Short mmCIF file of C-alpha atoms and ligand atoms in Angstrom, two decimals:
data_model
loop_
_atom_site.label_atom_id
_atom_site.label_comp_id
_atom_site.label_asym_id
_atom_site.label_seq_id
_atom_site.Cartn_x
_atom_site.Cartn_y
_atom_site.Cartn_z
CA GLY A 883 118.73 123.56 97.89
CA PRO A 884 118.66 121.15 100.82
CA PRO A 885 118.83 122.70 104.32
CA PHE A 886 122.11 120.92 105.12
CA ARG A 887 125.20 121.10 102.96
CA LYS A 888 127.82 118.37 102.76
CA VAL A 889 131.29 119.81 102.85
CA LEU A 890 134.77 118.44 102.53
CA ALA A 891 137.29 120.43 104.55
CA ARG A 892 141.07 120.28 104.62
CA ALA A 893 143.20 122.14 107.11
CA ALA A 894 146.89 122.86 106.89
CA SER A 895 149.04 124.69 109.36
CA LEU A 896 151.23 127.45 108.09
CA ARG A 897 154.94 127.21 108.55
CA SER A 898 155.47 130.95 108.80
CA SER A 899 152.85 131.72 111.42
CA GLU A 900 150.48 130.17 113.91
CA GLY A 901 147.59 130.32 111.50
CA LEU A 902 145.73 127.55 109.74
CA VAL A 903 144.51 127.42 106.16
CA ILE A 904 141.17 125.67 105.85
CA VAL A 905 139.78 124.86 102.43
CA VAL A 906 136.11 123.96 102.40
CA HIS A 907 134.46 122.39 99.36
CA ASP A 908 130.71 122.21 99.09
CA ILE A 909 130.18 118.67 97.75
CA THR A 910 126.40 118.54 98.20
CA GLU A 911 125.71 118.55 94.47
CA MET A 912 128.47 116.06 93.68
CA ARG A 913 127.13 113.62 96.26
CA ARG A 914 123.58 114.06 94.97
CA VAL A 915 124.69 113.23 91.41
CA GLU A 916 126.63 110.19 92.66
CA ALA A 917 123.59 108.94 94.56
CA MET A 918 121.38 109.45 91.50
CA ARG A 919 123.81 107.49 89.34
CA ARG A 920 123.90 104.63 91.86
CA ASP A 921 120.09 104.55 91.98
CA PHE A 922 119.93 104.57 88.22
CA VAL A 923 122.29 101.62 87.85
CA ALA A 924 120.35 99.71 90.52
CA ASN A 925 117.07 100.48 88.75
CA VAL A 926 118.35 99.44 85.33
CA SER A 927 119.68 96.15 86.73
CA HIS A 928 116.39 95.49 88.43
CA GLU A 929 114.42 96.22 85.24
CA LEU A 930 116.66 93.94 83.18
CA ARG A 931 116.59 91.08 85.64
CA THR A 932 112.92 90.11 85.32
CA PRO A 933 112.70 89.71 81.53
CA VAL A 934 116.04 87.92 81.44
CA SER A 935 114.94 85.40 84.07
CA VAL A 936 111.66 84.77 82.27
CA ILE A 937 113.55 84.16 79.03
CA ARG A 938 115.96 81.78 80.76
CA ALA A 939 113.37 79.82 82.70
CA ASN A 940 111.00 79.43 79.74
CA THR A 941 113.75 78.41 77.36
CA GLU A 942 114.93 75.79 79.84
CA THR A 943 111.40 74.47 80.20
CA VAL A 944 111.02 74.15 76.44
CA ILE A 945 114.39 72.40 76.08
CA ASP A 946 113.75 70.07 79.02
CA SER A 947 110.21 68.99 78.28
CA ALA A 948 107.78 71.31 76.58
CA ILE A 949 109.37 70.70 73.18
CA GLU A 950 107.42 67.39 73.15
CA ASP A 951 104.16 69.28 73.53
CA PRO A 952 103.79 71.94 70.80
CA GLU A 953 100.82 73.57 72.51
CA SER A 954 102.65 74.37 75.72
CA ALA A 955 105.94 75.03 73.90
CA ARG A 956 104.13 77.77 72.02
CA ARG A 957 102.92 79.35 75.24
CA PHE A 958 106.40 79.35 76.77
CA LEU A 959 107.94 80.74 73.60
CA GLU A 960 105.34 83.49 73.36
CA ALA A 961 106.40 84.64 76.81
CA VAL A 962 110.04 84.50 75.66
CA LEU A 963 109.16 86.74 72.71
CA ARG A 964 107.20 89.21 74.87
CA ASN A 965 110.08 89.52 77.28
CA ALA A 966 112.67 89.86 74.52
CA GLU A 967 110.55 92.69 73.08
CA ARG A 968 110.44 94.27 76.50
CA LEU A 969 114.22 94.11 76.74
CA SER A 970 114.66 95.76 73.37
CA ARG A 971 112.23 98.56 74.29
CA LEU A 972 114.14 99.11 77.49
CA ILE A 973 117.48 99.21 75.70
CA SER A 974 116.23 101.57 73.03
CA ASP A 975 114.75 103.93 75.68
CA LEU A 976 118.01 103.83 77.64
CA LEU A 977 120.00 104.65 74.50
CA ASP A 978 117.65 107.56 73.71
CA LEU A 979 117.99 108.86 77.23
CA SER A 980 121.78 108.69 77.24
CA ARG A 981 122.01 110.29 73.78
CA ILE A 982 119.78 113.17 74.84
CA GLU A 983 121.67 113.66 78.10
CA ALA A 984 125.03 113.60 76.35
CA GLY A 985 123.72 116.27 74.00
CA GLU A 986 124.19 113.89 71.07
CA TYR A 987 120.58 114.00 69.97
CA ALA A 988 121.06 116.64 67.29
CA LEU A 989 118.04 118.91 67.33
CA ASP A 990 117.07 120.63 64.14
CA VAL A 991 114.71 123.38 65.24
CA ASP A 992 112.45 124.66 62.50
CA ALA A 993 108.93 126.01 61.96
CA THR A 994 106.82 122.91 62.67
CA PRO A 995 103.08 122.67 62.11
CA VAL A 996 101.52 121.00 65.16
CA ARG A 997 98.35 119.58 63.65
CA ALA A 998 100.10 117.41 61.06
CA LEU A 999 102.33 115.84 63.72
CA VAL A 1000 99.40 115.17 66.04
CA HIS A 1001 97.63 113.51 63.15
CA ARG A 1002 100.65 111.35 62.35
CA SER A 1003 101.10 110.31 65.99
CA LEU A 1004 97.45 109.29 66.27
CA GLU A 1005 97.79 107.28 63.08
CA ALA A 1006 100.70 105.39 64.60
CA LEU A 1007 98.43 104.44 67.52
CA GLU A 1008 95.45 103.51 65.35
CA ALA A 1009 95.54 99.82 66.27
CA GLN A 1010 95.44 100.49 70.04
CA ILE A 1011 92.81 103.20 69.59
CA GLU A 1012 90.54 100.83 67.69
CA ASP A 1013 91.20 97.86 69.96
CA ARG A 1014 90.29 99.81 73.04
CA ASP A 1015 87.48 101.74 71.40
CA ILE A 1016 89.03 105.08 72.35
CA HIS A 1017 87.49 108.27 70.99
CA ALA A 1018 90.35 110.45 69.78
CA ALA A 1019 89.87 114.08 68.78
CA ILE A 1020 92.19 116.79 67.47
CA ASP A 1021 91.32 120.39 68.24
CA VAL A 1022 94.29 122.18 66.72
CA ASP A 1023 94.15 125.05 64.28
CA PRO A 1024 96.10 124.03 61.13
CA ASP A 1025 97.97 127.38 61.21
CA ILE A 1026 99.64 126.76 64.56
CA GLU A 1027 103.39 126.34 64.23
CA VAL A 1028 106.08 125.95 66.87
CA ALA A 1029 109.84 126.33 66.74
CA ALA A 1030 110.78 122.70 67.30
CA ASP A 1031 112.58 119.71 65.91
CA PRO A 1032 109.82 117.81 64.09
CA ARG A 1033 111.25 114.39 64.92
CA ALA A 1034 111.61 115.24 68.62
CA LEU A 1035 108.16 116.83 68.79
CA GLU A 1036 106.63 113.77 67.15
CA GLN A 1037 108.27 111.56 69.76
CA VAL A 1038 106.94 113.85 72.51
CA LEU A 1039 103.39 113.69 71.13
CA LEU A 1040 103.61 109.97 70.53
CA ASN A 1041 104.74 109.31 74.11
CA LEU A 1042 101.99 111.46 75.61
CA LEU A 1043 99.31 110.03 73.34
CA ASP A 1044 100.52 106.47 73.88
CA ASN A 1045 100.17 106.99 77.65
CA ALA A 1046 96.77 108.65 77.28
CA VAL A 1047 95.48 105.70 75.23
CA LYS A 1048 97.21 103.12 77.46
CA TYR A 1049 95.94 104.41 80.79
CA THR A 1050 92.42 105.30 79.68
CA PRO A 1051 89.80 102.57 80.07
CA THR A 1052 88.03 101.12 77.04
CA GLY A 1053 85.62 103.60 75.49
CA GLY A 1054 87.47 106.60 76.93
CA HIS A 1055 88.30 109.93 75.32
CA VAL A 1056 91.64 111.39 74.29
CA THR A 1057 91.89 114.94 72.99
CA VAL A 1058 94.75 117.08 71.73
CA ARG A 1059 94.38 120.86 71.83
CA ALA A 1060 96.80 123.64 70.97
CA GLU A 1061 96.59 127.36 71.44
CA GLY A 1062 98.91 130.32 70.99
CA GLU A 1063 99.78 132.23 74.19
CA GLY A 1064 101.80 135.32 73.33
CA ASP A 1065 105.05 134.14 71.79
CA GLU A 1066 104.47 130.57 72.96
CA VAL A 1067 102.19 127.71 72.05
CA ARG A 1068 100.54 125.48 74.63
CA ILE A 1069 99.80 121.96 73.44
CA GLU A 1070 97.54 119.84 75.65
CA VAL A 1071 96.92 116.09 75.67
CA LEU A 1072 93.86 115.21 77.72
CA ASP A 1073 92.31 111.91 78.67
CA ASP A 1074 89.42 110.89 80.89
CA GLY A 1075 91.25 107.98 82.49
CA PRO A 1076 92.09 107.53 86.18
CA GLY A 1077 94.19 110.71 86.41
CA ILE A 1078 97.30 111.10 88.55
CA LYS A 1079 97.13 111.89 92.28
CA PRO A 1080 98.88 115.10 93.41
CA LYS A 1081 101.62 113.25 95.32
CA HIS A 1082 102.71 111.45 92.13
CA ARG A 1083 102.42 114.41 89.77
CA ALA A 1084 105.87 115.89 90.31
CA ARG A 1085 107.57 112.50 90.22
CA ILE A 1086 106.20 110.81 87.10
CA PHE A 1087 108.82 112.62 84.98
CA GLU A 1088 111.60 110.84 86.90
CA ARG A 1089 113.22 107.79 85.34
CA PHE A 1090 111.47 104.56 86.25
CA TYR A 1091 108.88 106.27 88.42
CA ARG A 1092 105.47 104.64 88.02
CA VAL A 1093 102.26 105.08 89.94
CA ASP A 1094 101.46 101.40 89.58
CA PRO A 1095 104.61 99.46 88.63
CA GLY A 1096 102.81 96.16 88.05
CA ARG A 1097 100.26 97.70 85.72
CA SER A 1098 102.88 99.69 83.79
CA ARG A 1099 105.05 96.60 83.18
CA GLU A 1100 102.04 94.55 82.19
CA MET A 1101 101.25 97.14 79.53
CA GLY A 1102 104.80 96.98 78.24
CA GLY A 1103 105.88 100.29 79.78
CA THR A 1104 109.53 100.94 80.58
CA GLY A 1105 108.92 103.79 83.03
CA LEU A 1106 111.25 105.95 80.92
CA GLY A 1107 108.81 107.50 78.45
CA LEU A 1108 108.00 110.66 80.39
CA SER A 1109 111.59 111.34 81.40
CA ILE A 1110 112.64 111.10 77.72
CA THR A 1111 109.72 113.34 76.82
CA LYS A 1112 110.69 115.94 79.41
CA HIS A 1113 114.32 115.95 78.26
CA LEU A 1114 113.27 116.48 74.64
CA VAL A 1115 110.89 119.31 75.50
CA GLU A 1116 113.51 121.08 77.61
CA ALA A 1117 116.17 120.59 74.94
CA MET A 1118 113.86 122.54 72.61
CA GLY A 1119 113.56 125.35 75.16
CA GLY A 1120 110.10 124.28 76.31
CA ARG A 1121 108.34 123.20 79.50
CA ILE A 1122 106.15 120.22 80.32
CA GLY A 1123 103.76 119.46 83.15
CA VAL A 1124 100.64 117.67 84.21
CA GLU A 1125 97.39 118.86 85.75
CA PRO A 1126 94.14 117.16 86.59
CA ALA A 1127 91.66 117.21 83.72
CA LEU A 1128 88.05 118.12 84.45
CA PRO A 1129 85.83 116.36 85.38
CA ARG A 1130 88.39 113.53 85.45
CA GLY A 1131 91.58 112.28 83.88
CA SER A 1132 94.97 113.82 83.15
CA LEU A 1133 96.01 116.88 81.22
CA PHE A 1134 99.61 116.94 80.02
CA PHE A 1135 100.78 120.27 78.64
CA VAL A 1136 103.81 121.16 76.58
CA ILE A 1137 104.76 124.80 76.08
CA LEU A 1138 107.06 125.61 73.17
CA PRO A 1139 108.19 128.82 71.52
CA ALA A 1140 105.87 129.85 68.69
CA SER A 1141 107.36 130.01 65.25
P1 ADP B 1373 105.42 103.92 81.53
O1 ADP B 1373 106.32 103.17 80.62
O2 ADP B 1373 105.24 103.26 82.88
O3 ADP B 1373 104.13 104.34 80.90
P2 ADP B 1373 106.06 106.78 81.62
O4 ADP B 1373 107.32 107.47 81.98
O5 ADP B 1373 105.51 107.01 80.25
O6 ADP B 1373 106.29 105.23 81.89
O7 ADP B 1373 104.93 107.18 82.69
C1 ADP B 1373 105.23 107.10 84.08
C2 ADP B 1373 103.99 106.80 84.90
O8 ADP B 1373 103.09 107.90 84.85
C3 ADP B 1373 103.18 105.61 84.39
O9 ADP B 1373 103.67 104.40 84.90
C4 ADP B 1373 101.79 105.94 84.91
O10 ADP B 1373 101.69 105.52 86.26
C5 ADP B 1373 101.74 107.45 84.92
N1 ADP B 1373 101.01 108.01 83.74
C6 ADP B 1373 101.55 108.51 82.60
N2 ADP B 1373 100.61 108.98 81.77
C7 ADP B 1373 99.41 108.78 82.38
C8 ADP B 1373 98.03 109.05 82.03
N3 ADP B 1373 97.72 109.63 80.87
N4 ADP B 1373 97.08 108.69 82.94
C9 ADP B 1373 97.41 108.11 84.11
N5 ADP B 1373 98.67 107.83 84.49
C10 ADP B 1373 99.67 108.15 83.65
#
């Protein structure tokens, strides 16, 4: 823990003797949780503010004048739509996060074949993969099974693959590998994009932490994907992390119990 502890102390003198009773509570953890909650509320408000002001300003412009000019009205309304979509992504990520944290995301752990889920997740990203001319490859033995909730694992894979595709430049490579390691399975999602510098590596799993906030927002990111992913993996008894890929790019790994 931190080198200094915050304590709350109360002293009371005893009626029967000269002594004092001092009760000391260590409130370090409580204060840390309070500070995190305050930060979170501030972050959420900040994230909501931008799309809401774009929606307001553009709607006003259309009502006031642009309605006479269909061409520019369309442009303003397209921005309204984009920002409304952004708000609904944010709200749905926030709801996921609070459900998982409250333990309300009922996990149904079962023998789950990895390859089929990887395949399905890549299919869901087909449009982006084609648009950006990404080379996607699956190197997973069809026999590999993990003890996991298939729906949660699919969301995990989808989030990692979505990031890999999103942050890798046009023409880049995205690969999924899986291998048994004793009674565990290590699933890896690799890309040959810009990678993540060491000082950011530990923090990207925090809510709203982004290496490049402008770029993430531009790409429609909420900054919550990896923290949801981490929660899901840990709820299934697994671990998640990131390493540099060689010669370049990122390697995200997920370790889950084998089935
Ligand atoms: P976002 O919605 O911003 O993508 P995430 O929680 O999914 O939020 O990711 C957090 C940050 O981690 C991103 O903003 C990005 O800076 C970084 N990141 C995630 N995946 C990759 C990747 N494959 N390559 C490079 N950077 C990544």
